[in-house]
Tab-separated table of C-alpha atoms and ligand atoms in Angstrom:
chain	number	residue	atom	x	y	z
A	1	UNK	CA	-69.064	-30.385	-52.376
A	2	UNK	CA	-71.216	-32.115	-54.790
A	3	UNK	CA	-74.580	-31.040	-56.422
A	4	UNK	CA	-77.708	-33.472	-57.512
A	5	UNK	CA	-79.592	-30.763	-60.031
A	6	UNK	CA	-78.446	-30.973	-63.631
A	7	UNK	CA	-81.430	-33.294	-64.749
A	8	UNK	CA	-83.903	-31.314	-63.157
A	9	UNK	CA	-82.276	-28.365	-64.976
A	10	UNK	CA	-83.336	-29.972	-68.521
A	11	UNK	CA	-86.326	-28.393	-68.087
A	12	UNK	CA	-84.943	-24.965	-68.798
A	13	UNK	CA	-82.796	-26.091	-71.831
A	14	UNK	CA	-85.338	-25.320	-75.162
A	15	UNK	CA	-85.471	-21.512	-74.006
A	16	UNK	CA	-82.220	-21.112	-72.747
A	17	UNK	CA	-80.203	-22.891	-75.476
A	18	UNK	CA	-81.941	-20.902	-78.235
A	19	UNK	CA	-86.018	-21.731	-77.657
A	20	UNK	CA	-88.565	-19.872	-78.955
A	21	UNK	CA	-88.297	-16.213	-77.559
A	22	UNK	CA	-91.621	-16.126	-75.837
A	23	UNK	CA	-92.615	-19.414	-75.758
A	24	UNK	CA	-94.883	-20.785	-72.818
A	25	UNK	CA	-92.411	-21.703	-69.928
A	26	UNK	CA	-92.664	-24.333	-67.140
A	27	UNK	CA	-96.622	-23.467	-66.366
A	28	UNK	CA	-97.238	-23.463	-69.903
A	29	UNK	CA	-98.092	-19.548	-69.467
A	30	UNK	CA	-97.141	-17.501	-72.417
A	31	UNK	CA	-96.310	-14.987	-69.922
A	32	UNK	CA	-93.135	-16.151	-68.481
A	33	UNK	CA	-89.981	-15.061	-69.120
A	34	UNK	CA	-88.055	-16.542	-71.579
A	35	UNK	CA	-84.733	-15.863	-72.576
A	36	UNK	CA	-85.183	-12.142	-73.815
A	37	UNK	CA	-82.316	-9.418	-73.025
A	38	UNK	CA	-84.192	-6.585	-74.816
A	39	UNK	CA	-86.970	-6.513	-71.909
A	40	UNK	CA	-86.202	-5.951	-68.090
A	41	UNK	CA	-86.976	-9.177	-66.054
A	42	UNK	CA	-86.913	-8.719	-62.388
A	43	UNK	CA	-84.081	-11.066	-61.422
A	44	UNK	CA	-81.990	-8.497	-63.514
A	45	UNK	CA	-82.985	-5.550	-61.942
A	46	UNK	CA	-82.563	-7.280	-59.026
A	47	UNK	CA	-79.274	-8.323	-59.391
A	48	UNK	CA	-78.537	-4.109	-60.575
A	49	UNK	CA	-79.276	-2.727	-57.419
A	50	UNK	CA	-77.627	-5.580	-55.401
A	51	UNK	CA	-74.105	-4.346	-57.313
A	52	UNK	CA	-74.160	-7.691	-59.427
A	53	UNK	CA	-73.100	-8.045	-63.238
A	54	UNK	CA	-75.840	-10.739	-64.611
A	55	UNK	CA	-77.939	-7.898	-66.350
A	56	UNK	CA	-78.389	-5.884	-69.776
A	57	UNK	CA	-78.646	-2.623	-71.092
A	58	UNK	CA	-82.347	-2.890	-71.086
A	59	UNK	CA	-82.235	-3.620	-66.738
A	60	UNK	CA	-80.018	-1.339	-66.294
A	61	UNK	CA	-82.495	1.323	-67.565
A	62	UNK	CA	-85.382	-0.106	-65.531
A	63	UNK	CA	-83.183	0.143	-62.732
A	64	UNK	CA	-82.281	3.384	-63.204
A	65	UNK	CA	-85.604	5.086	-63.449
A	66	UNK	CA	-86.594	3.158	-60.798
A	67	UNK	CA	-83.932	4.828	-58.821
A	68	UNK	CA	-84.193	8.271	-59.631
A	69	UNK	CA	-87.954	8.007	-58.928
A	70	UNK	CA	-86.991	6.563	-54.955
A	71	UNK	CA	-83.501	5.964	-54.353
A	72	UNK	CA	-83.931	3.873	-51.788
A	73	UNK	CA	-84.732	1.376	-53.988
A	74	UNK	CA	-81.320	-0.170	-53.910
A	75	UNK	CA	-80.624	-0.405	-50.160
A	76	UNK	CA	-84.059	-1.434	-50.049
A	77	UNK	CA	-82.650	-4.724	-51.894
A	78	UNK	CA	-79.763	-5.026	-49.677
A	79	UNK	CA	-81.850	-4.822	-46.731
A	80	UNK	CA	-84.173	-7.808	-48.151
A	81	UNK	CA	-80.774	-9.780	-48.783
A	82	UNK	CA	-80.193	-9.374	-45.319
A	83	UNK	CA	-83.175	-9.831	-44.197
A	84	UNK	CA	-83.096	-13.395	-46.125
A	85	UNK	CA	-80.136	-14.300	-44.448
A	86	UNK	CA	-81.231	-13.298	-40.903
A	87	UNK	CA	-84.411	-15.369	-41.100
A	88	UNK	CA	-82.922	-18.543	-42.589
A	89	UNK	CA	-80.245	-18.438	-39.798
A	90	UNK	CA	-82.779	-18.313	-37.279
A	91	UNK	CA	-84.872	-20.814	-38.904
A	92	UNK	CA	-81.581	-23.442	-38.986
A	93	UNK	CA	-79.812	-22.617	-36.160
A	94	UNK	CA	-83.011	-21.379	-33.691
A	95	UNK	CA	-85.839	-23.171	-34.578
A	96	UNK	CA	-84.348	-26.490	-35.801
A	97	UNK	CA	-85.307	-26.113	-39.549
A	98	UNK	CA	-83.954	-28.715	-41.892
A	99	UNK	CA	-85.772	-28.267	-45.186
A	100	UNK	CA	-85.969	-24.796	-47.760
A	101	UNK	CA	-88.470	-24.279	-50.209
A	102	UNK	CA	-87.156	-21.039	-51.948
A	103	UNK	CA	-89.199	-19.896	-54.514
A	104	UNK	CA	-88.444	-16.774	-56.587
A	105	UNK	CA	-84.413	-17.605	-55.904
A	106	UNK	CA	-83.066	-14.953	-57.873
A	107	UNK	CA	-79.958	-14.464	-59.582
A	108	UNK	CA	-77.117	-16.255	-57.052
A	109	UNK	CA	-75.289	-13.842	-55.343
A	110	UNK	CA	-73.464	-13.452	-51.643
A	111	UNK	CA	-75.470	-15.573	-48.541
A	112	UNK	CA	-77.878	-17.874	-50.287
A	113	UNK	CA	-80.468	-19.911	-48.377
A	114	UNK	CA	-78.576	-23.126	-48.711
A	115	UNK	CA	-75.255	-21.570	-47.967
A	116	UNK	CA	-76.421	-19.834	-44.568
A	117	UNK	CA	-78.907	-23.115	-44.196
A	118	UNK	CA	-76.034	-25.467	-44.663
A	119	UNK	CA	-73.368	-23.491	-42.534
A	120	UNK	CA	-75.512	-23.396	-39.297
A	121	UNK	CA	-77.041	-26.969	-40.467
A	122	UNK	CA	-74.856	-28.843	-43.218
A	123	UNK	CA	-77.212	-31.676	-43.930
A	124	UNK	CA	-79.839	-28.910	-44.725
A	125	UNK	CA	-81.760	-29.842	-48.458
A	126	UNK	CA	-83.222	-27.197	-50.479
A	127	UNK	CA	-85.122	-26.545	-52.957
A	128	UNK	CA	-84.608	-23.579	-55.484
A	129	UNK	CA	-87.579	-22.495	-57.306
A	130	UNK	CA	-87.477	-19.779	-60.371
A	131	UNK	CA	-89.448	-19.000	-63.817
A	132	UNK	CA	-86.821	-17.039	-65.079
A	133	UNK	CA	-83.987	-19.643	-67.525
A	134	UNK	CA	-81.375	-16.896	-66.712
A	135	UNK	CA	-81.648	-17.504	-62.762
A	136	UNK	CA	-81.496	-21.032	-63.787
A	137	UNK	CA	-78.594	-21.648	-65.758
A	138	UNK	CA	-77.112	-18.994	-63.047
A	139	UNK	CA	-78.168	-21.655	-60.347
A	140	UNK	CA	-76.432	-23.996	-62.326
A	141	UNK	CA	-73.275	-22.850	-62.392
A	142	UNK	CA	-72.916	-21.624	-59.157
A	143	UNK	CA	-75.104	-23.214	-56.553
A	144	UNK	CA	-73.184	-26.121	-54.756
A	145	UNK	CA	-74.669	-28.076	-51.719
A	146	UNK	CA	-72.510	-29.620	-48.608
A	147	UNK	CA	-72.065	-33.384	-49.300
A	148	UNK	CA	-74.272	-33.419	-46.509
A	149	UNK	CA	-76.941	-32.106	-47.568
A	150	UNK	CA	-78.778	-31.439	-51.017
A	151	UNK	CA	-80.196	-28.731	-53.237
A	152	UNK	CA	-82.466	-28.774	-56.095
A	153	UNK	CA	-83.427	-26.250	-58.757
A	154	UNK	CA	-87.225	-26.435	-60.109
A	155	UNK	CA	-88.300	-24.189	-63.261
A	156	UNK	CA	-91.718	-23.676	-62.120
A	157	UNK	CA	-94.493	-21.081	-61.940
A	158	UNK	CA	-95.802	-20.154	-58.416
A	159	UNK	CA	-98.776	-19.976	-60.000
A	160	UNK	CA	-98.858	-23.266	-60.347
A	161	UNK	CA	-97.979	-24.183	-56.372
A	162	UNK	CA	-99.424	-27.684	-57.483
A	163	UNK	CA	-96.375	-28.513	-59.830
A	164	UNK	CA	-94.033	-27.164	-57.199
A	165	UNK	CA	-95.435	-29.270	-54.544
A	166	UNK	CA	-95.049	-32.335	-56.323
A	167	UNK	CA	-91.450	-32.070	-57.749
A	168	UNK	CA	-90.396	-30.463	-54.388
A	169	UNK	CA	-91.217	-33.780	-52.940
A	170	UNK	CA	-88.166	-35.602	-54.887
A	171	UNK	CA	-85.901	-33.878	-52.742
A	172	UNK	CA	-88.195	-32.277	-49.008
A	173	UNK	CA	-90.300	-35.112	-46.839
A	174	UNK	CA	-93.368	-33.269	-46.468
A	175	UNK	CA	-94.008	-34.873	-43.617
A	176	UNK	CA	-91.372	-33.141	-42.122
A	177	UNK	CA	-90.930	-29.319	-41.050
A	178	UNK	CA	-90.318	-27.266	-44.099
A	179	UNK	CA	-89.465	-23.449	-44.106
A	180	UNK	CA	-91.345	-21.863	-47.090
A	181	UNK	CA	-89.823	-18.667	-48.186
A	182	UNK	CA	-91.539	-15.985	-50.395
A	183	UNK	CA	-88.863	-12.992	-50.377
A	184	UNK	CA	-89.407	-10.604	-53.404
A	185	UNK	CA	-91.397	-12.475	-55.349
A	186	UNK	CA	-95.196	-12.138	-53.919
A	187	UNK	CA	-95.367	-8.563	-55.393
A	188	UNK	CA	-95.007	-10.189	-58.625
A	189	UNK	CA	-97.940	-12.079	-58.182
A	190	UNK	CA	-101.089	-9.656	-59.406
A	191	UNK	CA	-104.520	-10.425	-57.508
A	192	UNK	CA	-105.923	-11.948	-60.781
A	193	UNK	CA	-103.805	-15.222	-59.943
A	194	UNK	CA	-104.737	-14.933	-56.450
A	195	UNK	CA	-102.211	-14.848	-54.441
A	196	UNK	CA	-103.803	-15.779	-51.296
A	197	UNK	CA	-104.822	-18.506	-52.122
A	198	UNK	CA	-101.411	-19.790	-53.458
A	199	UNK	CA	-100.059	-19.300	-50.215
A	200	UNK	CA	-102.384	-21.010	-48.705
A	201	UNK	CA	-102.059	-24.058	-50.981
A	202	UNK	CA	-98.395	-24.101	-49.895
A	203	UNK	CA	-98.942	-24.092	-46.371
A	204	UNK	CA	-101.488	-26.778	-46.315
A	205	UNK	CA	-99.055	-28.944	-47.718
A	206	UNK	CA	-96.514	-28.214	-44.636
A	207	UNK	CA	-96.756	-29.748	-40.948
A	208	UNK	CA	-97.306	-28.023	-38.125
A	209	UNK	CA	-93.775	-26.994	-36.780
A	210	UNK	CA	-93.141	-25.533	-40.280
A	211	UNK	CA	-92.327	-21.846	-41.304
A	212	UNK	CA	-93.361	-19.121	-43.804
A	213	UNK	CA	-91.071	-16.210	-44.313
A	214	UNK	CA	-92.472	-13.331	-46.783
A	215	UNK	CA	-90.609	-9.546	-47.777
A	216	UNK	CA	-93.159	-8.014	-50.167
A	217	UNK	CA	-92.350	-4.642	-51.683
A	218	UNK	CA	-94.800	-1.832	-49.300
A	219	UNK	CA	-97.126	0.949	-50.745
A	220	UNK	CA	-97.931	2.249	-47.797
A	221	UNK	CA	-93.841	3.390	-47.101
A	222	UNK	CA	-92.808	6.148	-48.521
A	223	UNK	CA	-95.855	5.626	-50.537
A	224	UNK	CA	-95.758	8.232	-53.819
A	225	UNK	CA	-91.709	7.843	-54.731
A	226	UNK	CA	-92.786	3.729	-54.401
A	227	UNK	CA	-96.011	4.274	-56.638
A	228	UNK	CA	-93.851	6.213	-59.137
A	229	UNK	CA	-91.195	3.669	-58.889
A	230	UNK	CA	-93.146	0.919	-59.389
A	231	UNK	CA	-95.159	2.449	-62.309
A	232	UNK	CA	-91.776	3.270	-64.229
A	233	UNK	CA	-91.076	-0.493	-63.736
A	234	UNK	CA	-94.296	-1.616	-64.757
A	235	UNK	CA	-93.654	0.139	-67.936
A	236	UNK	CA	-90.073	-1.009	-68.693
A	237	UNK	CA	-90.040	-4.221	-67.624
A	238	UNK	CA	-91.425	-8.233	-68.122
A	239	UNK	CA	-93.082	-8.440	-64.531
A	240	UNK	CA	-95.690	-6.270	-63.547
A	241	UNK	CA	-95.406	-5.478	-59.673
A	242	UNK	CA	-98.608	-5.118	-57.616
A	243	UNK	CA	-97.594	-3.175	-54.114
A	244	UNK	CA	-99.724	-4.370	-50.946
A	245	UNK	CA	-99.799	-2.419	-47.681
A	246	UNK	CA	-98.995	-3.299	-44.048
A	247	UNK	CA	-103.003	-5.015	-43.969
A	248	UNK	CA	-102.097	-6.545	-47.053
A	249	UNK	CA	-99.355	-8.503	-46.522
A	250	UNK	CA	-100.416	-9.837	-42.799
A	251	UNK	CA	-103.345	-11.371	-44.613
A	252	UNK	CA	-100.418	-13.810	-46.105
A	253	UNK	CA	-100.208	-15.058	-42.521
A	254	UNK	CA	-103.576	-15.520	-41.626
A	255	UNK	CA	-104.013	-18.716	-39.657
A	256	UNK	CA	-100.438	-18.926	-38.726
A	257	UNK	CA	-98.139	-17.583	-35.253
A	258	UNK	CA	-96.494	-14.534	-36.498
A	259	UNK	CA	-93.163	-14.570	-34.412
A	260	UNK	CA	-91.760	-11.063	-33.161
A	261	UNK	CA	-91.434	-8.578	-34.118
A	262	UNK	CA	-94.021	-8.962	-36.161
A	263	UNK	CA	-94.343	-7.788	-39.536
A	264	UNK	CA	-92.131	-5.084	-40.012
A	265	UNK	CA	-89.725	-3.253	-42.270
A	266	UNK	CA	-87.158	-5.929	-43.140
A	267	UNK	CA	-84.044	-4.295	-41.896
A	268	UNK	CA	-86.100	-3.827	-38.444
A	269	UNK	CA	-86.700	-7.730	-38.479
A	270	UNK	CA	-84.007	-9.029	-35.290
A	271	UNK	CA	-80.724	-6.713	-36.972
A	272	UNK	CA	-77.966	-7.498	-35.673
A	273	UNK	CA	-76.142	-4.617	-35.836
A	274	UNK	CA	-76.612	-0.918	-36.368
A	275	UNK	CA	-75.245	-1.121	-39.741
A	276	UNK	CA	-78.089	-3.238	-40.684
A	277	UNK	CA	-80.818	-1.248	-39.449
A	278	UNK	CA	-79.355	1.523	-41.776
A	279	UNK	CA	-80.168	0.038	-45.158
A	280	UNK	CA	-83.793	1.697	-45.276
A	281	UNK	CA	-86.209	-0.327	-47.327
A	282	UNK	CA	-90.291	0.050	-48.292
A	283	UNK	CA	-90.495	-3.617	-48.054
A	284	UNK	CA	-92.356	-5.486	-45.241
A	285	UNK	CA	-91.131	-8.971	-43.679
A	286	UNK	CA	-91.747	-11.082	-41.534
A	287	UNK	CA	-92.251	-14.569	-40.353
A	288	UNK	CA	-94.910	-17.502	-38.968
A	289	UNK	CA	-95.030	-20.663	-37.125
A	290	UNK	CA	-97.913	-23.252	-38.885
B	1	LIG	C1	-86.453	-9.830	-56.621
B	1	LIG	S1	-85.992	-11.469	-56.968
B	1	LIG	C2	-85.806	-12.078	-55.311
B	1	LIG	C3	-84.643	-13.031	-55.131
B	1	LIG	C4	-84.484	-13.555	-53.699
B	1	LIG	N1	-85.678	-14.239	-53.235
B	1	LIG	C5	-84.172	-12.435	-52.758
B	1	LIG	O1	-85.095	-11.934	-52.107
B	1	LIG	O2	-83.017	-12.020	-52.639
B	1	LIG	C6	-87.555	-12.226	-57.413
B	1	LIG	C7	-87.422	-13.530	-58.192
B	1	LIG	O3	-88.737	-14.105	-58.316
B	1	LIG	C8	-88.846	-14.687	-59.602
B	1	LIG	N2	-90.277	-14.778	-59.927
B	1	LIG	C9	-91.156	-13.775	-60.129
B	1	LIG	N3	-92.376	-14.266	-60.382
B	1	LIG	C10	-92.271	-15.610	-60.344
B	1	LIG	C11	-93.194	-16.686	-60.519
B	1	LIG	N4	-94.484	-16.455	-60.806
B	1	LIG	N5	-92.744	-17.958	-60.381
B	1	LIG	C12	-91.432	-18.202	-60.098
B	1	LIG	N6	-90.505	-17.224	-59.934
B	1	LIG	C13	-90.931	-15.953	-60.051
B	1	LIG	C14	-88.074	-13.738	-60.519
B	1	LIG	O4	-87.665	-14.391	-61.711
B	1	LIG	C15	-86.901	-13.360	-59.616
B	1	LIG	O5	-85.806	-14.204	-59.821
């Protein structure tokens, strides 16, 4: 098992290894996280309701009220953890993919792209992508490729889908298929930065042949314990989370093949078992074909 990230990783180091609280991250935004326990981040919270133990007291609240406003807000992130792992093991073992673009990785935890990826397709290369220096130095430590294949770890801003495009190409041949994945991380994209269009930058920079895979929190499920949710999080924690409805989040696929079933509640994307189906969720998902 080897890995070829720790230079890349560099990037990360002034925050992590005592930066400037605050200061402007990869994007140069002053609005990226930086190495702050006192405020939620979303990776956190995240990695809360997924049973993990990367978070603080001040996540752990977030989490909480964001619970006992809609439960389901925890098996809602199981389900899009299983959804993740469902759609990259199609996209390896079904429809021949060979290159990941994950962006908005999230704290490492149980089935990560690379690992499903790499076990249906060992020479697989991907390419982690994550503002937050916690996910980072998380990705670090625990992220190993197959000798076969590779993985990268990027500290950039999709906002800035330029910057990602161009380091992504030290490690994915653009000229290539290349799955693009967007799970949990488009609802933290407000429509001042225009989100749209950042998708579409991405997938103009992908052949035909290539994929785009999206789970984006719903507000049109379950859609006042979601808006109360969501507005307790907004309050407590670094990202602010913009919901989109069913209409919403197809627009992300304009252009493109949407394969069946469609765009749907993740668990209801292919399951494949009844145990799956149970973890109810008020997040939509789905996937293209450029
Ligand atoms: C809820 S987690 C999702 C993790 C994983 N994709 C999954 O679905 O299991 C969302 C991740 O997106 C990251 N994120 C949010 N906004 C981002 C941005 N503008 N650029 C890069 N990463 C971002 C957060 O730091 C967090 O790690």
């Amino acid at each position: 098992m080897a890995t070829r990230a720790p230079g890349r990783l560099c990037y990360v180091c002034p925050v992590a290894f005592g930066g400037e609280a605050g200061a402007a991250g990869p994007a140069g935004r002053d609005d990226q996280p930086s190495f702050d326990t006192s405020v939620a981040h979303q990776a956190r919270i995240y990695d809360y309701w997924l049973g993990g133990k990367d978070n603080y007291a001040a996540d752990r609240k977030a989490a909480e009220a964001a619970i006992a406003a809609y439960p389901g807000v925890a098996t809602g992130a199981r389900a899009n953890r299983q959804f993740l792992a469902r759609v990259v093991r199609y996209l390896a073992r079904e429809a021949g993919i060979r290159q990941f673009l994950d962006v908005g990785t999230g704290i490492p935890t149980a089935s990560n792209t690379h690992e499903v990826a790499q076990s249906a397709a060992p020479d697989s290369r991907v390419v982690y992508v994550d503002y937050d220096p916690i996910v980072l130095i998380h990705a670090r430590a625990l992220l190993a490729s197959h000798d076969d294949g590779l993985i990268d770890y990027l500290d950039a801003d999709l906002r800035d889908p330029a910057a990602i495009l161009d380091q992504a190409a030290q490690t994915l041949d653009f000229s290539r298929p290349v799955a693009i994945m967007l799970i949990a991380i488009l609802h933290a994209i407000g429509a001042e930065d225009d989100p749209y269009q950042i998708v579409t930058r991405l997938v103009d920079a992908v052949p035909a042949g290539s994929y785009l895979a999206i789970s984006h929190v719903a507000s049109d499920i379950d859609a006042e314990k979601i808006a109360e949710a969501t507005a307790r999080l907004n309050q407590l924690s670094h990202q602010h989370f913009t919901l989109r409805d069913h209409a919403g989040v197809t627009r992300f696929f304009d252009g493109l093949e949407l394969l069946e079933p469609g765009l749907v509640r993740v668990e209801d994307w292919r399951p494949v078992s009844q145990l799956e189906r149970r973890n109810r969720s008020a997040v939509w998902g789905g996937v293209a074909r450029k």
